[in-house]
Amino acid sequence: NMDAVLVVLDSTKNPYDQVNITIIGNLAARNIPVLILGNKIDLKKANIKKIEAAFPQYKVMGISAEYGDNIEDFYKELFKLVR
């Protein structure tokens, strides 16, 4: 049993990777709540819009694990998801 799954993607890379699509598709088939995190938003090559376009049915948030950017907002969204 899972309350939710966090899928962390590198926001500097192409989200249309077969592995990403398979994992998220399997979660969707099981009706498991998903929050997608685009990590590395501190880098110039980051593109959260591309992740949002790839997975429009899910909430996508940009974070920087290295610098802690948007971590408080991440916690708020996670708690909303598992209520």
N, CA, C and O atoms as a Tinker XYZ file with bonds, in Angstrom:
   332  protein
     1  N      0.831000   -1.193000    0.000000    73     2
     2  CA     0.000000    0.000000    0.000000    64     1     3
     3  C      0.869000    1.247000    0.000000    63     2     4     5
     4  O      1.861000    1.341000    0.723000    81     3
     5  N      0.474000    2.189000   -0.821000    73     3     6
     6  CA     1.193000    3.459000   -0.891000    64     5     7
     7  C      0.194000    4.589000   -0.775000    63     6     8     9
     8  O     -0.872000    4.550000   -1.390000    81     7
     9  N      0.534000    5.592000    0.009000    73     7    10
    10  CA    -0.311000    6.777000    0.094000    64     9    11
    11  C     -0.090000    7.676000   -1.106000    63    10    12    13
    12  O     -1.029000    8.305000   -1.595000    81    11
    13  N      1.137000    7.742000   -1.582000    73    11    14
    14  CA     1.491000    8.576000   -2.734000    64    13    15
    15  C      2.886000    8.188000   -3.197000    63    14    16    17
    16  O      3.647000    7.540000   -2.477000    81    15
    17  N      3.199000    8.604000   -4.424000    73    15    18
    18  CA     4.536000    8.364000   -4.969000    64    17    19
    19  C      5.083000    9.690000   -5.472000    63    18    20    21
    20  O      4.388000   10.461000   -6.134000    81    19
    21  N      6.341000    9.935000   -5.143000    73    19    22
    22  CA     7.059000   11.097000   -5.662000    64    21    23
    23  C      7.931000   10.615000   -6.803000    63    22    24    25
    24  O      8.735000    9.698000   -6.642000    81    23
    25  N      7.767000   11.232000   -7.942000    73    23    26
    26  CA     8.611000   10.909000   -9.086000    64    25    27
    27  C      9.519000   12.117000   -9.285000    63    26    28    29
    28  O      9.050000   13.213000   -9.590000    81    27
    29  N     10.813000   11.910000   -9.113000    73    27    30
    30  CA    11.780000   12.991000   -9.234000    64    29    31
    31  C     12.478000   12.868000  -10.586000    63    30    32    33
    32  O     13.140000   11.872000  -10.876000    81    31
    33  N     12.312000   13.900000  -11.398000    73    31    34
    34  CA    12.924000   13.932000  -12.720000    64    33    35
    35  C     13.967000   15.042000  -12.779000    63    34    36    37
    36  O     13.849000   16.055000  -12.089000    81    35
    37  N     14.967000   14.846000  -13.591000    73    35    38
    38  CA    15.989000   15.858000  -13.829000    64    37    39
    39  C     15.398000   16.872000  -14.813000    63    38    40    41
    40  O     15.138000   16.532000  -15.967000    81    39
    41  N     15.185000   18.094000  -14.372000    73    39    42
    42  CA    14.526000   19.097000  -15.211000    64    41    43
    43  C     15.402000   19.611000  -16.346000    63    42    44    45
    44  O     14.951000   20.409000  -17.166000    81    43
    45  N     16.658000   19.156000  -16.397000    73    43    46
    46  CA    17.534000   19.555000  -17.504000    64    45    47
    47  C     17.530000   18.519000  -18.628000    63    46    48    49
    48  O     18.158000   18.722000  -19.667000    81    47
    49  N     16.822000   17.412000  -18.417000    73    47    50
    50  CA    16.801000   16.337000  -19.412000    64    49    51
    51  C     15.405000   16.158000  -19.990000    63    50    52    53
    52  O     14.426000   16.666000  -19.443000    81    51
    53  N     15.323000   15.443000  -21.083000    73    51    54
    54  CA    14.066000   15.183000  -21.763000    64    53    55
    55  C     13.177000   14.274000  -20.910000    63    54    56    57
    56  O     13.590000   13.163000  -20.578000    81    55
    57  N     11.964000   14.717000  -20.546000    73    55    58
    58  CA    11.088000   13.886000  -19.717000    64    57    59
    59  C     10.417000   12.750000  -20.492000    63    58    60    61
    60  O      9.857000   11.832000  -19.892000    81    59
    61  N     10.474000   12.811000  -21.826000    73    59    62
    62  CA     9.818000   11.794000  -22.654000    64    61    63
    63  C     10.678000   10.539000  -22.769000    63    62    64    65
    64  O     10.820000    9.973000  -23.853000    81    63
    65  N     11.232000   10.121000  -21.679000    73    63    66
    66  CA    12.052000    8.926000  -21.603000    64    65    67
    67  C     11.119000    7.724000  -21.415000    63    66    68    69
    68  O     10.127000    7.826000  -20.694000    81    67
    69  N     11.419000    6.610000  -22.042000    73    67    70
    70  CA    10.548000    5.430000  -21.952000    64    69    71
    71  C     10.380000    4.967000  -20.510000    63    70    72    73
    72  O      9.292000    4.541000  -20.122000    81    71
    73  N     11.434000    5.045000  -19.717000    73    71    74
    74  CA    11.353000    4.638000  -18.312000    64    73    75
    75  C     10.371000    5.533000  -17.560000    63    74    76    77
    76  O      9.531000    5.033000  -16.811000    81    75
    77  N     10.466000    6.849000  -17.749000    73    75    78
    78  CA     9.551000    7.777000  -17.077000    64    77    79
    79  C      8.108000    7.489000  -17.465000    63    78    80    81
    80  O      7.229000    7.436000  -16.605000    81    79
    81  N      7.869000    7.307000  -18.735000    73    79    82
    82  CA     6.512000    7.063000  -19.222000    64    81    83
    83  C      5.967000    5.747000  -18.668000    63    82    84    85
    84  O      4.801000    5.673000  -18.282000    81    83
    85  N      6.793000    4.722000  -18.628000    73    83    86
    86  CA     6.362000    3.416000  -18.103000    64    85    87
    87  C      6.043000    3.498000  -16.616000    63    86    88    89
    88  O      5.002000    3.010000  -16.176000    81    87
    89  N      6.923000    4.107000  -15.848000    73    87    90
    90  CA     6.703000    4.206000  -14.399000    64    89    91
    91  C      5.434000    4.992000  -14.105000    63    90    92    93
    92  O      4.593000    4.543000  -13.326000    81    91
    93  N      5.292000    6.136000  -14.708000    73    91    94
    94  CA     4.126000    6.977000  -14.429000    64    93    95
    95  C      2.859000    6.330000  -14.970000    63    94    96    97
    96  O      1.799000    6.447000  -14.354000    81    95
    97  N      2.946000    5.656000  -16.100000    73    95    98
    98  CA     1.792000    4.927000  -16.627000    64    97    99
    99  C      1.337000    3.810000  -15.699000    63    98   100   101
   100  O      0.136000    3.610000  -15.514000    81    99
   101  N      2.280000    3.083000  -15.116000    73    99   102
   102  CA     1.938000    2.023000  -14.165000    64   101   103
   103  C      1.295000    2.581000  -12.904000    63   102   104   105
   104  O      0.367000    1.979000  -12.364000    81   103
   105  N      1.770000    3.707000  -12.439000    73   103   106
   106  CA     1.173000    4.341000  -11.261000    64   105   107
   107  C     -0.246000    4.802000  -11.572000    63   106   108   109
   108  O     -1.145000    4.651000  -10.745000    81   107
   109  N     -0.446000    5.360000  -12.751000    73   107   110
   110  CA    -1.776000    5.816000  -13.161000    64   109   111
   111  C     -2.743000    4.644000  -13.255000    63   110   112   113
   112  O     -3.899000    4.757000  -12.848000    81   111
   113  N     -2.278000    3.524000  -13.787000    73   111   114
   114  CA    -3.128000    2.339000  -13.917000    64   113   115
   115  C     -3.575000    1.804000  -12.561000    63   114   116   117
   116  O     -4.626000    1.172000  -12.452000    81   115
   117  N     -2.782000    2.058000  -11.538000    73   115   118
   118  CA    -3.119000    1.589000  -10.182000    64   117   119
   119  C     -3.809000    2.674000   -9.344000    63   118   120   121
   120  O     -4.079000    2.469000   -8.161000    81   119
   121  N     -4.090000    3.811000   -9.954000    73   119   122
   122  CA    -4.735000    4.943000   -9.263000    64   121   123
   123  C     -3.981000    5.379000   -8.017000    63   122   124   125
   124  O     -4.585000    5.695000   -6.992000    81   123
   125  N     -2.672000    5.394000   -8.113000    73   123   126
   126  CA    -1.829000    5.843000   -7.005000    64   125   127
   127  C     -1.567000    7.334000   -7.198000    63   126   128   129
   128  O     -1.141000    7.749000   -8.276000    81   127
   129  N     -1.815000    8.145000   -6.169000    73   127   130
   130  CA    -1.546000    9.579000   -6.287000    64   129   131
   131  C     -0.061000    9.841000   -6.553000    63   130   132   133
   132  O      0.816000    9.246000   -5.927000    81   131
   133  N      0.192000   10.742000   -7.494000    73   131   134
   134  CA     1.563000   11.023000   -7.929000    64   133   135
   135  C      1.832000   12.519000   -7.856000    63   134   136   137
   136  O      0.991000   13.333000   -8.237000    81   135
   137  N      3.005000   12.866000   -7.367000    73   135   138
   138  CA     3.509000   14.235000   -7.422000    64   137   139
   139  C      4.846000   14.156000   -8.151000    63   138   140   141
   140  O      5.741000   13.410000   -7.752000    81   139
   141  N      4.969000   14.930000   -9.220000    73   139   142
   142  CA     6.200000   14.916000  -10.011000    64   141   143
   143  C      7.042000   16.126000   -9.632000    63   142   144   145
   144  O      6.570000   17.263000   -9.632000    81   143
   145  N      8.298000   15.851000   -9.309000    73   143   146
   146  CA     9.238000   16.907000   -8.947000    64   145   147
   147  C     10.284000   17.037000  -10.036000    63   146   148   149
   148  O     10.943000   16.061000  -10.397000    81   147
   149  N     10.432000   18.228000  -10.550000    73   147   150
   150  CA    11.508000   18.521000  -11.491000    64   149   151
   151  C     12.662000   19.102000  -10.699000    63   150   152   153
   152  O     12.606000   20.250000  -10.259000    81   151
   153  N     13.695000   18.322000  -10.519000    73   151   154
   154  CA    14.845000   18.750000   -9.729000    64   153   155
   155  C     15.822000   19.552000  -10.595000    63   154   156   157
   156  O     15.748000   19.511000  -11.823000    81   155
   157  N     16.712000   20.263000   -9.964000    73   155   158
   158  CA    17.788000   21.048000  -10.587000    64   157   159
   159  C     17.277000   22.338000  -11.226000    63   158   160   161
   160  O     17.797000   22.771000  -12.254000    81   159
   161  N     16.254000   22.956000  -10.617000    73   159   162
   162  CA    15.749000   24.213000  -11.177000    64   161   163
   163  C     16.749000   25.351000  -11.040000    63   162   164   165
   164  O     16.565000   26.419000  -11.623000    81   163
   165  N     17.802000   25.124000  -10.273000    73   163   166
   166  CA    18.841000   26.143000  -10.115000    64   165   167
   167  C     19.755000   26.223000  -11.346000    63   166   168   169
   168  O     20.567000   27.143000  -11.453000    81   167
   169  N     19.630000   25.283000  -12.258000    73   167   170
   170  CA    20.470000   25.274000  -13.458000    64   169   171
   171  C     19.771000   25.968000  -14.621000    63   170   172   173
   172  O     18.548000   25.906000  -14.748000    81   171
   173  N     20.557000   26.629000  -15.469000    73   171   174
   174  CA    19.988000   27.381000  -16.604000    64   173   175
   175  C     19.255000   26.491000  -17.589000    63   174   176   177
   176  O     18.301000   26.939000  -18.225000    81   175
   177  N     19.676000   25.237000  -17.735000    73   175   178
   178  CA    19.048000   24.322000  -18.691000    64   177   179
   179  C     17.724000   23.744000  -18.186000    63   178   180   181
   180  O     17.054000   23.018000  -18.921000    81   179
   181  N     17.337000   24.052000  -16.953000    73   179   182
   182  CA    16.102000   23.499000  -16.381000    64   181   183
   183  C     14.892000   23.947000  -17.190000    63   182   184   185
   184  O     14.806000   25.094000  -17.626000    81   183
   185  N     13.951000   23.011000  -17.382000    73   183   186
   186  CA    12.751000   23.321000  -18.146000    64   185   187
   187  C     11.556000   22.573000  -17.548000    63   186   188   189
   188  O     11.216000   21.473000  -17.985000    81   187
   189  N     10.931000   23.183000  -16.548000    73   187   190
   190  CA     9.782000   22.587000  -15.875000    64   189   191
   191  C      8.591000   22.500000  -16.826000    63   190   192   193
   192  O      7.797000   21.563000  -16.742000    81   191
   193  N      8.463000   23.465000  -17.724000    73   191   194
   194  CA     7.341000   23.475000  -18.676000    64   193   195
   195  C      7.330000   22.212000  -19.532000    63   194   196   197
   196  O      6.263000   21.710000  -19.886000    81   195
   197  N      8.499000   21.704000  -19.860000    73   195   198
   198  CA     8.587000   20.493000  -20.669000    64   197   199
   199  C      8.055000   19.285000  -19.887000    63   198   200   201
   200  O      7.400000   18.414000  -20.460000    81   199
   201  N      8.334000   19.232000  -18.596000    73   199   202
   202  CA     7.817000   18.148000  -17.756000    64   201   203
   203  C      6.303000   18.280000  -17.619000    63   202   204   205
   204  O      5.582000   17.285000  -17.694000    81   203
   205  N      5.824000   19.498000  -17.419000    73   203   206
   206  CA     4.379000   19.727000  -17.322000    64   205   207
   207  C      3.671000   19.310000  -18.606000    63   206   208   209
   208  O      2.578000   18.746000  -18.560000    81   207
   209  N      4.287000   19.584000  -19.744000    73   207   210
   210  CA     3.695000   19.202000  -21.026000    64   209   211
   211  C      3.682000   17.686000  -21.206000    63   210   212   213
   212  O      2.761000   17.139000  -21.812000    81   211
   213  N      4.700000   17.011000  -20.681000    73   211   214
   214  CA     4.781000   15.557000  -20.812000    64   213   215
   215  C      3.768000   14.837000  -19.936000    63   214   216   217
   216  O      3.271000   13.773000  -20.305000    81   215
   217  N      3.461000   15.410000  -18.780000    73   215   218
   218  CA     2.569000   14.758000  -17.818000    64   217   219
   219  C      1.526000   15.760000  -17.301000    63   218   220   221
   220  O      1.521000   16.094000  -16.116000    81   219
   221  N      0.647000   16.236000  -18.187000    73   219   222
   222  CA    -0.301000   17.299000  -17.802000    64   221   223
   223  C     -1.332000   16.884000  -16.761000    63   222   224   225
   224  O     -1.946000   17.743000  -16.129000    81   223
   225  N     -1.529000   15.600000  -16.575000    73   223   226
   226  CA    -2.542000   15.133000  -15.623000    64   225   227
   227  C     -2.057000   15.179000  -14.171000    63   226   228   229
   228  O     -2.829000   14.906000  -13.252000    81   227
   229  N     -0.776000   15.524000  -13.960000    73   227   230
   230  CA    -0.209000   15.535000  -12.616000    64   229   231
   231  C      0.306000   16.905000  -12.226000    63   230   232   233
   232  O      0.651000   17.729000  -13.073000    81   231
   233  N      0.346000   17.122000  -10.945000    73   231   234
   234  CA     0.973000   18.326000  -10.394000    64   233   235
   235  C      2.479000   18.168000  -10.561000    63   234   236   237
   236  O      3.052000   17.153000  -10.165000    81   235
   237  N      3.110000   19.170000  -11.143000    73   235   238
   238  CA     4.562000   19.172000  -11.331000    64   237   239
   239  C      5.124000   20.373000  -10.582000    63   238   240   241
   240  O      4.646000   21.497000  -10.735000    81   239
   241  N      6.136000   20.121000   -9.777000    73   239   242
   242  CA     6.785000   21.192000   -9.019000    64   241   243
   243  C      8.265000   21.215000   -9.336000    63   242   244   245
   244  O      8.887000   20.168000   -9.520000    81   243
   245  N      8.823000   22.401000   -9.399000    73   243   246
   246  CA    10.256000   22.550000   -9.569000    64   245   247
   247  C     10.920000   22.718000   -8.219000    63   246   248   249
   248  O     10.469000   23.501000   -7.383000    81   247
   249  N     12.003000   21.972000   -8.011000    73   247   250
   250  CA    12.766000   22.083000   -6.769000    64   249   251
   251  C     14.258000   22.082000   -7.086000    63   250   252   253
   252  O     14.686000   21.719000   -8.181000    81   251
   253  N     15.017000   22.493000   -6.107000    73   251   254
   254  CA    16.468000   22.314000   -6.152000    64   253   255
   255  C     16.851000   21.595000   -4.868000    63   254   256   257
   256  O     16.856000   22.186000   -3.788000    81   255
   257  N     17.167000   20.323000   -4.998000    73   255   258
   258  CA    17.563000   19.553000   -3.821000    64   257   259
   259  C     18.874000   20.091000   -3.234000    63   258   260   261
   260  O     19.085000   20.050000   -2.022000    81   259
   261  N     19.734000   20.588000   -4.096000    73   259   262
   262  CA    21.028000   21.088000   -3.632000    64   261   263
   263  C     20.880000   22.345000   -2.777000    63   262   264   265
   264  O     21.546000   22.487000   -1.752000    81   263
   265  N     19.995000   23.265000   -3.207000    73   263   266
   266  CA    19.867000   24.541000   -2.505000    64   265   267
   267  C     18.594000   24.655000   -1.664000    63   266   268   269
   268  O     18.425000   25.633000   -0.935000    81   267
   269  N     17.713000   23.686000   -1.754000    73   267   270
   270  CA    16.491000   23.707000   -0.956000    64   269   271
   271  C     15.389000   24.594000   -1.523000    63   270   272   273
   272  O     14.427000   24.907000   -0.821000    81   271
   273  N     15.517000   25.003000   -2.787000    73   271   274
   274  CA    14.496000   25.858000   -3.401000    64   273   275
   275  C     13.165000   25.121000   -3.495000    63   274   276   277
   276  O     13.108000   23.979000   -3.951000    81   275
   277  N     12.085000   25.791000   -3.055000    73   275   278
   278  CA    10.701000   25.307000   -3.117000    64   277   279
   279  C     10.418000   24.089000   -2.248000    63   278   280   281
   280  O      9.404000   23.421000   -2.452000    81   279
   281  N     11.261000   23.788000   -1.309000    73   279   282
   282  CA    11.058000   22.601000   -0.472000    64   281   283
   283  C      9.835000   22.770000    0.428000    63   282   284   285
   284  O      9.089000   21.813000    0.632000    81   283
   285  N      9.620000   23.948000    0.961000    73   283   286
   286  CA     8.428000   24.167000    1.804000    64   285   287
   287  C      7.144000   23.972000    0.992000    63   286   288   289
   288  O      6.191000   23.359000    1.472000    81   287
   289  N      7.122000   24.494000   -0.239000    73   287   290
   290  CA     5.957000   24.298000   -1.111000    64   289   291
   291  C      5.783000   22.828000   -1.459000    63   290   292   293
   292  O      4.657000   22.344000   -1.570000    81   291
   293  N      6.880000   22.123000   -1.631000    73   291   294
   294  CA     6.821000   20.688000   -1.891000    64   293   295
   295  C      6.127000   19.964000   -0.741000    63   294   296   297
   296  O      5.243000   19.140000   -0.972000    81   295
   297  N      6.522000   20.268000    0.499000    73   295   298
   298  CA     5.895000   19.619000    1.654000    64   297   299
   299  C      4.397000   19.908000    1.703000    63   298   300   301
   300  O      3.608000   19.009000    1.993000    81   299
   301  N      3.998000   21.137000    1.426000    73   299   302
   302  CA     2.582000   21.495000    1.427000    64   301   303
   303  C      1.816000   20.674000    0.387000    63   302   304   305
   304  O      0.741000   20.151000    0.678000    81   303
   305  N      2.364000   20.560000   -0.816000    73   303   306
   306  CA     1.705000   19.788000   -1.875000    64   305   307
   307  C      1.642000   18.305000   -1.529000    63   306   308   309
   308  O      0.645000   17.641000   -1.812000    81   307
   309  N      2.688000   17.794000   -0.926000    73   307   310
   310  CA     2.698000   16.388000   -0.538000    64   309   311
   311  C      1.610000   16.112000    0.501000    63   310   312   313
   312  O      0.899000   15.112000    0.400000    81   311
   313  N      1.477000   16.980000    1.487000    73   311   314
   314  CA     0.452000   16.782000    2.510000    64   313   315
   315  C     -0.953000   16.887000    1.931000    63   314   316   317
   316  O     -1.855000   16.169000    2.364000    81   315
   317  N     -1.149000   17.773000    0.956000    73   315   318
   318  CA    -2.443000   17.868000    0.280000    64   317   319
   319  C     -2.768000   16.572000   -0.468000    63   318   320   321
   320  O     -3.913000   16.120000   -0.487000    81   319
   321  N     -1.760000   15.999000   -1.069000    73   319   322
   322  CA    -1.930000   14.806000   -1.879000    64   321   323
   323  C     -2.327000   13.593000   -1.046000    63   322   324   325
   324  O     -3.115000   12.766000   -1.506000    81   323
   325  N     -1.808000   13.471000    0.152000    73   323   326
   326  CA    -2.043000   12.271000    0.969000    64   325   327
   327  C     -3.208000   12.427000    1.954000    63   326   328   329
   328  O     -3.500000   11.493000    2.701000    81   327
   329  N     -3.855000   13.545000    1.969000    73   327   330
   330  CA    -5.005000   13.714000    2.876000    64   329   331
   331  C     -6.125000   12.806000    2.530000    63   330   332
   332  O     -7.162000   12.824000    3.194000    81   331
